[in-house]
């Protein structure tokens, strides 16, 4: 129960950090950390399958796509 | 837009938000209590997965056997999306050949830091190996074709992080990667259709089931996991390469 509350608190803090980070480049990395917090919550709630998917997609694929798009926008 | 029209929209939006909130509260009140979801359905599926299919991962049983046809659709949604945007990006770039190009104008070609290189050297094989482990154990433990496939592709992407774009496309050339992806996509359908030849229905689990807990068990669940792993890992590497090409000179 304490673990669940802790994981929920982390997700809440992470979501706030994603929303209130002003620099889009930094958001890519904050979002990746937020994905890990979310994965921890899924794990604590006994959904390891979903946790693995979240780590795999949220930690590499999404930040890369966001960063590449940003690099195109800056170069124009 | 006049100020009054803007206010009208804001009021309408607020009313709708409150209504949506109220409906959500009613819906949540009807749900089982947090952490309590012991329905008869999941109990039956759990018993069926182990007894009838020798699979200890309930998710794998549901995804690749009970609703294997749905998963086929999901796999193809992913592959069609990858193929579609690859075509669009290549068309927009006016791409003729796959030869690596120099960085786009105004982008410095930075040599990776030695620490990152050392990290990548250790991370690439370890992550790819872990990905294969997750794919192969899909019917036994959490994870499976999708999760393992993305892990393999993430390991491959670390080669770009440590070695740069040119090394990345040399270590993971387009043709074998796309072949891997295609083989995974075709294998899934072939296995489903193979069940027809064996006298069953499409996607029926016709392979020998083996014993629960063994590396090769649960019949087609294991094999389908492997095919999905191939398709997803190949597809994600293609996605990464196509996006990274956007940071290079266009012609």
PDB file of C-alpha atoms in Angstrom:
ATOM      1  CA  UNK A   1       0.000   0.000   0.000  1.00  0.00           C
ATOM      2  CA  UNK A   2       2.868   2.384   0.880  1.00  0.00           C
ATOM      3  CA  UNK A   3       4.615   1.359  -2.354  1.00  0.00           C
ATOM      4  CA  UNK A   4       1.450   2.105  -4.330  1.00  0.00           C
ATOM      5  CA  UNK A   5       1.090   5.553  -2.745  1.00  0.00           C
ATOM      6  CA  UNK A   6       4.770   6.260  -3.395  1.00  0.00           C
ATOM      7  CA  UNK A   7       4.427   5.231  -7.045  1.00  0.00           C
ATOM      8  CA  UNK A   8       1.293   7.359  -7.462  1.00  0.00           C
ATOM      9  CA  UNK A   9       3.115  10.336  -5.915  1.00  0.00           C
ATOM     10  CA  UNK A  10       6.044   9.848  -8.310  1.00  0.00           C
ATOM     11  CA  UNK A  11       3.706   9.730 -11.319  1.00  0.00           C
ATOM     12  CA  UNK A  12       1.900  12.864 -10.124  1.00  0.00           C
ATOM     13  CA  UNK A  13       5.200  14.710  -9.604  1.00  0.00           C
ATOM     14  CA  UNK A  14       6.523  13.472 -12.954  1.00  0.00           C
ATOM     15  CA  UNK A  15       3.390  14.579 -14.819  1.00  0.00           C
ATOM     16  CA  UNK A  16       3.650  18.039 -13.244  1.00  0.00           C
ATOM     17  CA  UNK A  17       7.338  18.194 -14.218  1.00  0.00           C
ATOM     18  CA  UNK A  18       6.484  17.327 -17.846  1.00  0.00           C
ATOM     19  CA  UNK A  19       3.785  20.010 -18.014  1.00  0.00           C
ATOM     20  CA  UNK A  20       5.801  22.769 -16.309  1.00  0.00           C
ATOM     21  CA  UNK A  21       9.152  22.236 -18.072  1.00  0.00           C
ATOM     22  CA  UNK A  22       9.418  25.223 -20.449  1.00  0.00           C
ATOM     23  CA  UNK A  23      12.172  24.008 -22.836  1.00  0.00           C
ATOM     24  CA  UNK A  24      10.855  21.379 -25.310  1.00  0.00           C
ATOM     25  CA  UNK A  25      14.309  19.788 -25.559  1.00  0.00           C
ATOM     26  CA  UNK A  26      14.355  19.193 -21.820  1.00  0.00           C
ATOM     27  CA  UNK A  27      10.770  17.885 -21.941  1.00  0.00           C
ATOM     28  CA  UNK A  28      11.998  14.946 -24.066  1.00  0.00           C
ATOM     29  CA  UNK A  29      14.212  13.811 -21.191  1.00  0.00           C
ATOM     30  CA  UNK A  30      11.760  14.647 -18.394  1.00  0.00           C
ATOM     31  CA  UNK A  31       9.135  12.663 -20.312  1.00  0.00           C
ATOM     32  CA  UNK A  32      11.509   9.697 -20.443  1.00  0.00           C
ATOM     33  CA  UNK A  33      11.950   9.836 -16.641  1.00  0.00           C
ATOM     34  CA  UNK A  34       8.172  10.203 -16.260  1.00  0.00           C
ATOM     35  CA  UNK A  35       7.816   6.995 -18.316  1.00  0.00           C
ATOM     36  CA  UNK A  36      10.004   5.174 -15.799  1.00  0.00           C
ATOM     37  CA  UNK A  37       7.836   6.434 -12.905  1.00  0.00           C
ATOM     38  CA  UNK A  38       4.752   5.244 -14.784  1.00  0.00           C
ATOM     39  CA  UNK A  39       6.397   1.838 -15.359  1.00  0.00           C
ATOM     40  CA  UNK A  40       7.093   1.603 -11.618  1.00  0.00           C
ATOM     41  CA  UNK A  41       3.409   2.270 -10.917  1.00  0.00           C
ATOM     42  CA  UNK A  42       2.332  -0.430 -13.393  1.00  0.00           C
ATOM     43  CA  UNK A  43       4.761  -2.869 -11.764  1.00  0.00           C
ATOM     44  CA  UNK A  44       3.465  -2.096  -8.266  1.00  0.00           C
ATOM     45  CA  UNK A  45      -0.106  -2.591  -9.551  1.00  0.00           C
ATOM     46  CA  UNK A  46       0.950  -6.058 -10.815  1.00  0.00           C
ATOM     47  CA  UNK A  47       0.977  -5.272 -14.535  1.00  0.00           C
ATOM     48  CA  UNK A  48       4.590  -6.118 -15.476  1.00  0.00           C
ATOM     49  CA  UNK A  49       3.667  -6.599 -19.152  1.00  0.00           C
ATOM     50  CA  UNK A  50       2.434  -3.045 -19.453  1.00  0.00           C
ATOM     51  CA  UNK A  51       5.415  -1.779 -17.431  1.00  0.00           C
ATOM     52  CA  UNK A  52       7.836  -3.352 -19.925  1.00  0.00           C
ATOM     53  CA  UNK A  53       5.972  -1.815 -22.875  1.00  0.00           C
ATOM     54  CA  UNK A  54       6.027   1.602 -21.197  1.00  0.00           C
ATOM     55  CA  UNK A  55       9.786   1.452 -20.523  1.00  0.00           C
ATOM     56  CA  UNK A  56      10.513   0.256 -24.055  1.00  0.00           C
ATOM     57  CA  UNK A  57       8.418   2.879 -25.847  1.00  0.00           C
ATOM     58  CA  UNK A  58       8.636   5.795 -23.395  1.00  0.00           C
ATOM     59  CA  UNK A  59      12.376   5.695 -22.728  1.00  0.00           C
ATOM     60  CA  UNK A  60      13.770   5.519 -26.266  1.00  0.00           C
ATOM     61  CA  UNK A  61      11.230   5.752 -29.083  1.00  0.00           C
ATOM     62  CA  UNK A  62       9.265   8.819 -27.960  1.00  0.00           C
ATOM     63  CA  UNK A  63      12.275  10.984 -26.893  1.00  0.00           C
ATOM     64  CA  UNK A  64      14.081  10.172 -30.152  1.00  0.00           C
ATOM     65  CA  UNK A  65      11.097  11.127 -32.288  1.00  0.00           C
ATOM     66  CA  UNK A  66      10.567  14.355 -30.293  1.00  0.00           C
ATOM     67  CA  UNK A  67      14.255  15.323 -30.459  1.00  0.00           C
ATOM     68  CA  UNK A  68      14.469  14.671 -34.205  1.00  0.00           C
ATOM     69  CA  UNK A  69      11.399  16.787 -34.875  1.00  0.00           C
ATOM     70  CA  UNK A  70      12.839  19.584 -32.705  1.00  0.00           C
ATOM     71  CA  UNK A  71      16.165  19.442 -34.580  1.00  0.00           C
ATOM     72  CA  UNK A  72      14.299  19.944 -37.872  1.00  0.00           C
ATOM     73  CA  UNK A  73      12.341  22.871 -36.445  1.00  0.00           C
ATOM     74  CA  UNK A  74      15.526  24.563 -35.172  1.00  0.00           C
ATOM     75  CA  UNK A  75      17.403  24.149 -38.468  1.00  0.00           C
ATOM     76  CA  UNK A  76      14.618  25.896 -40.399  1.00  0.00           C
TER      77      UNK A  76
ATOM     78  CA  UNK B   1     -13.720  36.345 -33.686  1.00  0.00           C
ATOM     79  CA  UNK B   2     -15.607  38.809 -31.460  1.00  0.00           C
ATOM     80  CA  UNK B   3     -15.199  38.854 -27.685  1.00  0.00           C
ATOM     81  CA  UNK B   4     -18.770  37.719 -27.031  1.00  0.00           C
ATOM     82  CA  UNK B   5     -18.334  34.640 -29.293  1.00  0.00           C
ATOM     83  CA  UNK B   6     -15.163  33.752 -27.347  1.00  0.00           C
ATOM     84  CA  UNK B   7     -17.039  34.062 -24.048  1.00  0.00           C
ATOM     85  CA  UNK B   8     -19.867  31.902 -25.391  1.00  0.00           C
ATOM     86  CA  UNK B   9     -17.410  29.183 -26.283  1.00  0.00           C
ATOM     87  CA  UNK B  10     -15.770  29.380 -22.895  1.00  0.00           C
ATOM     88  CA  UNK B  11     -19.116  29.026 -21.132  1.00  0.00           C
ATOM     89  CA  UNK B  12     -20.116  26.098 -23.362  1.00  0.00           C
ATOM     90  CA  UNK B  13     -16.741  24.474 -22.700  1.00  0.00           C
ATOM     91  CA  UNK B  14     -17.100  24.896 -18.934  1.00  0.00           C
ATOM     92  CA  UNK B  15     -20.637  23.430 -18.958  1.00  0.00           C
ATOM     93  CA  UNK B  16     -19.451  20.434 -21.000  1.00  0.00           C
ATOM     94  CA  UNK B  17     -16.443  19.923 -18.705  1.00  0.00           C
ATOM     95  CA  UNK B  18     -18.673  19.889 -15.611  1.00  0.00           C
ATOM     96  CA  UNK B  19     -21.088  17.458 -17.310  1.00  0.00           C
ATOM     97  CA  UNK B  20     -18.196  15.187 -18.337  1.00  0.00           C
ATOM     98  CA  UNK B  21     -16.845  15.301 -14.761  1.00  0.00           C
ATOM     99  CA  UNK B  22     -20.233  14.303 -13.357  1.00  0.00           C
ATOM    100  CA  UNK B  23     -20.559  11.410 -15.822  1.00  0.00           C
ATOM    101  CA  UNK B  24     -17.017  10.236 -15.021  1.00  0.00           C
ATOM    102  CA  UNK B  25     -17.862  10.269 -11.276  1.00  0.00           C
ATOM    103  CA  UNK B  26     -20.952   8.133 -11.910  1.00  0.00           C
ATOM    104  CA  UNK B  27     -18.902   5.732 -14.043  1.00  0.00           C
ATOM    105  CA  UNK B  28     -16.120   5.445 -11.463  1.00  0.00           C
ATOM    106  CA  UNK B  29     -18.640   4.781  -8.700  1.00  0.00           C
ATOM    107  CA  UNK B  30     -19.829   1.718 -10.629  1.00  0.00           C
ATOM    108  CA  UNK B  31     -16.353   0.176 -10.890  1.00  0.00           C
ATOM    109  CA  UNK B  32     -15.102  -2.596  -8.578  1.00  0.00           C
ATOM    110  CA  UNK B  33     -13.096  -1.293  -5.622  1.00  0.00           C
ATOM    111  CA  UNK B  34      -9.437  -0.424  -6.252  1.00  0.00           C
ATOM    112  CA  UNK B  35      -7.342  -3.585  -6.457  1.00  0.00           C
ATOM    113  CA  UNK B  36     -10.384  -5.897  -6.453  1.00  0.00           C
ATOM    114  CA  UNK B  37     -11.094  -7.336  -9.865  1.00  0.00           C
ATOM    115  CA  UNK B  38     -11.607 -11.034  -9.307  1.00  0.00           C
ATOM    116  CA  UNK B  39     -14.209 -11.590 -11.988  1.00  0.00           C
ATOM    117  CA  UNK B  40     -15.223 -15.089 -13.100  1.00  0.00           C
ATOM    118  CA  UNK B  41     -13.845 -14.344 -16.585  1.00  0.00           C
ATOM    119  CA  UNK B  42     -10.194 -13.846 -15.594  1.00  0.00           C
ATOM    120  CA  UNK B  43     -10.271 -16.831 -13.219  1.00  0.00           C
ATOM    121  CA  UNK B  44     -11.400 -19.086 -16.054  1.00  0.00           C
ATOM    122  CA  UNK B  45      -8.818 -17.690 -18.481  1.00  0.00           C
ATOM    123  CA  UNK B  46      -6.021 -18.165 -15.943  1.00  0.00           C
ATOM    124  CA  UNK B  47      -6.881 -21.835 -15.460  1.00  0.00           C
ATOM    125  CA  UNK B  48      -7.358 -22.360 -19.191  1.00  0.00           C
ATOM    126  CA  UNK B  49      -3.979 -20.778 -20.039  1.00  0.00           C
ATOM    127  CA  UNK B  50      -2.000 -23.269 -17.971  1.00  0.00           C
ATOM    128  CA  UNK B  51      -4.167 -26.390 -18.306  1.00  0.00           C
ATOM    129  CA  UNK B  52      -5.237 -26.189 -21.935  1.00  0.00           C
ATOM    130  CA  UNK B  53      -2.270 -24.295 -23.475  1.00  0.00           C
ATOM    131  CA  UNK B  54       0.687 -24.869 -21.110  1.00  0.00           C
ATOM    132  CA  UNK B  55       1.315 -21.085 -21.009  1.00  0.00           C
ATOM    133  CA  UNK B  56       2.196 -19.478 -17.664  1.00  0.00           C
ATOM    134  CA  UNK B  57       1.911 -15.886 -18.935  1.00  0.00           C
ATOM    135  CA  UNK B  58      -1.806 -15.137 -19.060  1.00  0.00           C
ATOM    136  CA  UNK B  59      -1.284 -12.020 -21.213  1.00  0.00           C
ATOM    137  CA  UNK B  60       0.534 -14.048 -23.863  1.00  0.00           C
ATOM    138  CA  UNK B  61      -2.281 -16.617 -23.863  1.00  0.00           C
ATOM    139  CA  UNK B  62      -4.925 -13.921 -24.361  1.00  0.00           C
ATOM    140  CA  UNK B  63      -2.931 -11.963 -26.981  1.00  0.00           C
ATOM    141  CA  UNK B  64      -1.632 -14.815 -29.125  1.00  0.00           C
ATOM    142  CA  UNK B  65      -4.180 -17.572 -28.711  1.00  0.00           C
ATOM    143  CA  UNK B  66      -7.535 -16.410 -27.341  1.00  0.00           C
ATOM    144  CA  UNK B  67      -7.513 -13.266 -29.540  1.00  0.00           C
ATOM    145  CA  UNK B  68      -4.576 -14.034 -31.827  1.00  0.00           C
ATOM    146  CA  UNK B  69      -6.511 -12.633 -34.791  1.00  0.00           C
ATOM    147  CA  UNK B  70      -6.784  -9.201 -33.101  1.00  0.00           C
ATOM    148  CA  UNK B  71      -3.047  -9.189 -32.450  1.00  0.00           C
ATOM    149  CA  UNK B  72      -2.471  -9.904 -36.142  1.00  0.00           C
ATOM    150  CA  UNK B  73      -4.438  -6.750 -36.920  1.00  0.00           C
ATOM    151  CA  UNK B  74      -2.475  -4.734 -34.356  1.00  0.00           C
ATOM    152  CA  UNK B  75       0.848  -5.933 -35.780  1.00  0.00           C
ATOM    153  CA  UNK B  76      -0.204  -4.869 -39.273  1.00  0.00           C
ATOM    154  CA  UNK B  77      -1.462  -1.460 -38.091  1.00  0.00           C
ATOM    155  CA  UNK B  78       2.051  -0.858 -36.744  1.00  0.00           C
ATOM    156  CA  UNK B  79       3.792  -2.128 -39.904  1.00  0.00           C
ATOM    157  CA  UNK B  80       1.531  -0.193 -42.274  1.00  0.00           C
ATOM    158  CA  UNK B  81       2.125   2.985 -40.243  1.00  0.00           C
ATOM    159  CA  UNK B  82       5.919   2.478 -40.437  1.00  0.00           C
ATOM    160  CA  UNK B  83       5.749   1.762 -44.174  1.00  0.00           C
ATOM    161  CA  UNK B  84       3.499   4.753 -44.785  1.00  0.00           C
ATOM    162  CA  UNK B  85       5.593   7.393 -43.085  1.00  0.00           C
ATOM    163  CA  UNK B  86       8.837   5.877 -44.497  1.00  0.00           C
ATOM    164  CA  UNK B  87       7.396   6.386 -47.972  1.00  0.00           C
ATOM    165  CA  UNK B  88       6.189   9.918 -47.182  1.00  0.00           C
ATOM    166  CA  UNK B  89       9.509  11.015 -45.667  1.00  0.00           C
ATOM    167  CA  UNK B  90      11.557   9.471 -48.495  1.00  0.00           C
ATOM    168  CA  UNK B  91       9.307  11.152 -51.066  1.00  0.00           C
ATOM    169  CA  UNK B  92       9.617  14.532 -49.356  1.00  0.00           C
ATOM    170  CA  UNK B  93      13.410  14.195 -49.183  1.00  0.00           C
ATOM    171  CA  UNK B  94      13.469  13.250 -52.879  1.00  0.00           C
ATOM    172  CA  UNK B  95      15.438  10.180 -51.948  1.00  0.00           C
ATOM    173  CA  UNK B  96      16.980   8.061 -54.706  1.00  0.00           C
ATOM    174  CA  UNK B  97      19.538   5.866 -52.929  1.00  0.00           C
ATOM    175  CA  UNK B  98      20.106   4.685 -49.354  1.00  0.00           C
ATOM    176  CA  UNK B  99      23.748   5.825 -49.255  1.00  0.00           C
ATOM    177  CA  UNK B 100      24.504   7.688 -45.980  1.00  0.00           C
ATOM    178  CA  UNK B 101      24.530  11.485 -46.377  1.00  0.00           C
ATOM    179  CA  UNK B 102      26.492  14.166 -44.538  1.00  0.00           C
ATOM    180  CA  UNK B 103      24.767  16.062 -41.706  1.00  0.00           C
ATOM    181  CA  UNK B 104      22.284  18.752 -42.751  1.00  0.00           C
ATOM    182  CA  UNK B 105      23.549  22.333 -43.211  1.00  0.00           C
ATOM    183  CA  UNK B 106      24.304  24.049 -39.934  1.00  0.00           C
ATOM    184  CA  UNK B 107      24.567  20.788 -37.990  1.00  0.00           C
ATOM    185  CA  UNK B 108      27.973  20.014 -36.534  1.00  0.00           C
ATOM    186  CA  UNK B 109      29.276  16.445 -36.847  1.00  0.00           C
ATOM    187  CA  UNK B 110      30.132  15.736 -33.214  1.00  0.00           C
ATOM    188  CA  UNK B 111      32.270  12.712 -32.355  1.00  0.00           C
ATOM    189  CA  UNK B 112      30.651  10.769 -29.482  1.00  0.00           C
ATOM    190  CA  UNK B 113      32.203  11.190 -26.044  1.00  0.00           C
ATOM    191  CA  UNK B 114      34.501   8.244 -25.032  1.00  0.00           C
ATOM    192  CA  UNK B 115      32.327   7.528 -21.989  1.00  0.00           C
ATOM    193  CA  UNK B 116      29.214   7.267 -24.187  1.00  0.00           C
ATOM    194  CA  UNK B 117      31.127   5.054 -26.650  1.00  0.00           C
ATOM    195  CA  UNK B 118      32.187   2.700 -23.858  1.00  0.00           C
ATOM    196  CA  UNK B 119      28.635   2.639 -22.496  1.00  0.00           C
ATOM    197  CA  UNK B 120      27.203   1.901 -25.944  1.00  0.00           C
ATOM    198  CA  UNK B 121      29.739  -0.863 -26.572  1.00  0.00           C
ATOM    199  CA  UNK B 122      28.517  -2.672 -23.448  1.00  0.00           C
ATOM    200  CA  UNK B 123      24.851  -1.676 -23.781  1.00  0.00           C
ATOM    201  CA  UNK B 124      24.216  -2.657 -27.432  1.00  0.00           C
ATOM    202  CA  UNK B 125      24.865  -6.432 -27.098  1.00  0.00           C
ATOM    203  CA  UNK B 126      23.416  -6.629 -23.573  1.00  0.00           C
ATOM    204  CA  UNK B 127      20.157  -4.899 -24.535  1.00  0.00           C
ATOM    205  CA  UNK B 128      19.747  -6.913 -27.746  1.00  0.00           C
ATOM    206  CA  UNK B 129      20.401 -10.151 -25.847  1.00  0.00           C
ATOM    207  CA  UNK B 130      17.858  -9.142 -23.198  1.00  0.00           C
ATOM    208  CA  UNK B 131      15.362  -8.384 -25.955  1.00  0.00           C
ATOM    209  CA  UNK B 132      15.776 -11.862 -27.438  1.00  0.00           C
ATOM    210  CA  UNK B 133      15.389 -13.309 -23.925  1.00  0.00           C
ATOM    211  CA  UNK B 134      12.107 -11.453 -23.416  1.00  0.00           C
ATOM    212  CA  UNK B 135      10.800 -12.574 -26.836  1.00  0.00           C
ATOM    213  CA  UNK B 136      11.742 -16.231 -26.284  1.00  0.00           C
ATOM    214  CA  UNK B 137      10.204 -16.305 -22.796  1.00  0.00           C
ATOM    215  CA  UNK B 138       6.999 -14.584 -23.918  1.00  0.00           C
ATOM    216  CA  UNK B 139       4.727 -17.497 -22.983  1.00  0.00           C
ATOM    217  CA  UNK B 140       6.440 -17.963 -19.593  1.00  0.00           C
ATOM    218  CA  UNK B 141       7.136 -14.574 -18.004  1.00  0.00           C
ATOM    219  CA  UNK B 142       5.916 -10.974 -18.448  1.00  0.00           C
ATOM    220  CA  UNK B 143       6.786  -9.457 -21.800  1.00  0.00           C
ATOM    221  CA  UNK B 144       6.802 -11.029 -25.226  1.00  0.00           C
ATOM    222  CA  UNK B 145       7.181 -10.169 -28.875  1.00  0.00           C
ATOM    223  CA  UNK B 146       6.329  -6.481 -28.595  1.00  0.00           C
ATOM    224  CA  UNK B 147       8.300  -5.662 -25.445  1.00  0.00           C
ATOM    225  CA  UNK B 148      11.311  -7.764 -26.460  1.00  0.00           C
ATOM    226  CA  UNK B 149      11.192  -6.405 -30.002  1.00  0.00           C
ATOM    227  CA  UNK B 150      11.332  -2.796 -28.796  1.00  0.00           C
ATOM    228  CA  UNK B 151      14.200  -3.743 -26.441  1.00  0.00           C
ATOM    229  CA  UNK B 152      16.153  -5.169 -29.413  1.00  0.00           C
ATOM    230  CA  UNK B 153      15.534  -2.000 -31.431  1.00  0.00           C
ATOM    231  CA  UNK B 154      16.542   0.190 -28.462  1.00  0.00           C
ATOM    232  CA  UNK B 155      19.814  -1.739 -28.214  1.00  0.00           C
ATOM    233  CA  UNK B 156      20.378  -1.129 -31.921  1.00  0.00           C
ATOM    234  CA  UNK B 157      19.667   2.585 -31.457  1.00  0.00           C
ATOM    235  CA  UNK B 158      22.440   2.751 -28.836  1.00  0.00           C
ATOM    236  CA  UNK B 159      24.853   1.943 -31.693  1.00  0.00           C
ATOM    237  CA  UNK B 160      23.881   5.338 -33.144  1.00  0.00           C
ATOM    238  CA  UNK B 161      24.432   6.981 -29.753  1.00  0.00           C
ATOM    239  CA  UNK B 162      27.942   5.566 -29.403  1.00  0.00           C
ATOM    240  CA  UNK B 163      29.079   5.267 -33.006  1.00  0.00           C
ATOM    241  CA  UNK B 164      27.205   7.925 -34.945  1.00  0.00           C
ATOM    242  CA  UNK B 165      24.846   7.692 -37.896  1.00  0.00           C
ATOM    243  CA  UNK B 166      27.192   6.103 -40.445  1.00  0.00           C
ATOM    244  CA  UNK B 167      28.226   3.269 -38.129  1.00  0.00           C
ATOM    245  CA  UNK B 168      24.615   2.710 -37.124  1.00  0.00           C
ATOM    246  CA  UNK B 169      23.451   2.174 -40.713  1.00  0.00           C
ATOM    247  CA  UNK B 170      26.532   0.046 -41.458  1.00  0.00           C
ATOM    248  CA  UNK B 171      25.935  -2.290 -38.498  1.00  0.00           C
ATOM    249  CA  UNK B 172      22.182  -2.447 -39.154  1.00  0.00           C
ATOM    250  CA  UNK B 173      21.827  -2.198 -42.957  1.00  0.00           C
ATOM    251  CA  UNK B 174      18.394  -1.489 -44.357  1.00  0.00           C
ATOM    252  CA  UNK B 175      17.871  -4.627 -46.464  1.00  0.00           C
ATOM    253  CA  UNK B 176      18.456  -7.274 -43.723  1.00  0.00           C
ATOM    254  CA  UNK B 177      16.516  -5.213 -41.172  1.00  0.00           C
ATOM    255  CA  UNK B 178      13.534  -4.893 -43.516  1.00  0.00           C
ATOM    256  CA  UNK B 179      13.861  -8.580 -44.374  1.00  0.00           C
ATOM    257  CA  UNK B 180      13.673  -9.409 -40.661  1.00  0.00           C
ATOM    258  CA  UNK B 181      10.578  -7.230 -40.336  1.00  0.00           C
ATOM    259  CA  UNK B 182       8.917  -8.771 -43.398  1.00  0.00           C
ATOM    260  CA  UNK B 183       9.698 -12.324 -42.281  1.00  0.00           C
ATOM    261  CA  UNK B 184       8.048 -11.601 -38.937  1.00  0.00           C
ATOM    262  CA  UNK B 185       4.955 -10.173 -40.631  1.00  0.00           C
ATOM    263  CA  UNK B 186       4.657 -13.062 -43.101  1.00  0.00           C
ATOM    264  CA  UNK B 187       5.444 -15.738 -40.492  1.00  0.00           C
ATOM    265  CA  UNK B 188       2.509 -14.670 -38.336  1.00  0.00           C
ATOM    266  CA  UNK B 189       0.031 -15.021 -41.202  1.00  0.00           C
ATOM    267  CA  UNK B 190       1.695 -18.208 -42.492  1.00  0.00           C
ATOM    268  CA  UNK B 191       1.391 -19.860 -39.089  1.00  0.00           C
ATOM    269  CA  UNK B 192      -2.256 -18.803 -38.853  1.00  0.00           C
ATOM    270  CA  UNK B 193      -2.965 -20.133 -42.332  1.00  0.00           C
ATOM    271  CA  UNK B 194      -0.936 -23.290 -41.613  1.00  0.00           C
ATOM    272  CA  UNK B 195      -3.566 -24.253 -39.064  1.00  0.00           C
ATOM    273  CA  UNK B 196      -6.077 -24.375 -41.962  1.00  0.00           C
ATOM    274  CA  UNK B 197      -3.872 -26.924 -43.760  1.00  0.00           C
ATOM    275  CA  UNK B 198      -3.708 -28.949 -40.555  1.00  0.00           C
ATOM    276  CA  UNK B 199      -7.511 -29.134 -40.623  1.00  0.00           C
ATOM    277  CA  UNK B 200      -8.186 -26.491 -37.966  1.00  0.00           C
ATOM    278  CA  UNK B 201      -9.472 -22.916 -38.096  1.00  0.00           C
ATOM    279  CA  UNK B 202      -7.398 -19.812 -38.889  1.00  0.00           C
ATOM    280  CA  UNK B 203      -4.960 -19.014 -36.037  1.00  0.00           C
ATOM    281  CA  UNK B 204      -5.829 -22.211 -34.165  1.00  0.00           C
ATOM    282  CA  UNK B 205      -3.105 -23.453 -31.814  1.00  0.00           C
ATOM    283  CA  UNK B 206      -2.067 -26.592 -33.703  1.00  0.00           C
ATOM    284  CA  UNK B 207       1.619 -26.922 -32.753  1.00  0.00           C
ATOM    285  CA  UNK B 208       2.712 -29.367 -30.009  1.00  0.00           C
ATOM    286  CA  UNK B 209       2.032 -27.727 -26.629  1.00  0.00           C
ATOM    287  CA  UNK B 210       4.915 -29.233 -24.665  1.00  0.00           C
ATOM    288  CA  UNK B 211       5.090 -28.765 -20.917  1.00  0.00           C
ATOM    289  CA  UNK B 212       4.243 -25.555 -19.004  1.00  0.00           C
ATOM    290  CA  UNK B 213       7.444 -23.776 -17.976  1.00  0.00           C
ATOM    291  CA  UNK B 214       9.629 -25.152 -20.789  1.00  0.00           C
ATOM    292  CA  UNK B 215      11.422 -22.691 -23.112  1.00  0.00           C
ATOM    293  CA  UNK B 216       9.622 -24.132 -26.134  1.00  0.00           C
ATOM    294  CA  UNK B 217       6.045 -24.702 -25.024  1.00  0.00           C
ATOM    295  CA  UNK B 218       2.479 -23.430 -25.492  1.00  0.00           C
ATOM    296  CA  UNK B 219       2.494 -24.262 -29.223  1.00  0.00           C
ATOM    297  CA  UNK B 220       1.812 -21.344 -31.550  1.00  0.00           C
ATOM    298  CA  UNK B 221       1.906 -18.792 -28.671  1.00  0.00           C
ATOM    299  CA  UNK B 222       5.691 -19.207 -28.503  1.00  0.00           C
ATOM    300  CA  UNK B 223       6.153 -19.119 -32.288  1.00  0.00           C
ATOM    301  CA  UNK B 224       3.847 -16.115 -32.794  1.00  0.00           C
ATOM    302  CA  UNK B 225       5.765 -14.241 -30.088  1.00  0.00           C
ATOM    303  CA  UNK B 226       8.939 -14.841 -32.088  1.00  0.00           C
ATOM    304  CA  UNK B 227       7.384 -13.547 -35.327  1.00  0.00           C
ATOM    305  CA  UNK B 228       5.999 -10.448 -33.589  1.00  0.00           C
ATOM    306  CA  UNK B 229       9.432  -9.866 -32.028  1.00  0.00           C
ATOM    307  CA  UNK B 230      11.023  -9.920 -35.490  1.00  0.00           C
ATOM    308  CA  UNK B 231       8.427  -7.614 -37.019  1.00  0.00           C
ATOM    309  CA  UNK B 232       8.487  -5.107 -34.134  1.00  0.00           C
ATOM    310  CA  UNK B 233      12.280  -4.963 -33.749  1.00  0.00           C
ATOM    311  CA  UNK B 234      12.781  -4.560 -37.511  1.00  0.00           C
ATOM    312  CA  UNK B 235       9.961  -2.016 -37.727  1.00  0.00           C
ATOM    313  CA  UNK B 236      11.321   0.133 -34.892  1.00  0.00           C
ATOM    314  CA  UNK B 237      14.854   0.114 -36.368  1.00  0.00           C
ATOM    315  CA  UNK B 238      13.360   1.292 -39.684  1.00  0.00           C
ATOM    316  CA  UNK B 239      11.461   4.009 -37.772  1.00  0.00           C
ATOM    317  CA  UNK B 240      14.661   5.146 -36.006  1.00  0.00           C
ATOM    318  CA  UNK B 241      16.691   5.203 -39.251  1.00  0.00           C
ATOM    319  CA  UNK B 242      13.988   7.149 -41.091  1.00  0.00           C
ATOM    320  CA  UNK B 243      13.798   9.760 -38.341  1.00  0.00           C
ATOM    321  CA  UNK B 244      17.587  10.050 -38.093  1.00  0.00           C
ATOM    322  CA  UNK B 245      17.777  10.570 -41.881  1.00  0.00           C
ATOM    323  CA  UNK B 246      15.806  13.763 -41.284  1.00  0.00           C
ATOM    324  CA  UNK B 247      18.851  15.229 -39.537  1.00  0.00           C
ATOM    325  CA  UNK B 248      21.032  14.610 -42.628  1.00  0.00           C
ATOM    326  CA  UNK B 249      21.425  16.629 -45.839  1.00  0.00           C
ATOM    327  CA  UNK B 250      18.454  15.959 -48.109  1.00  0.00           C
ATOM    328  CA  UNK B 251      20.368  15.315 -51.344  1.00  0.00           C
TER     329      UNK B 251
END
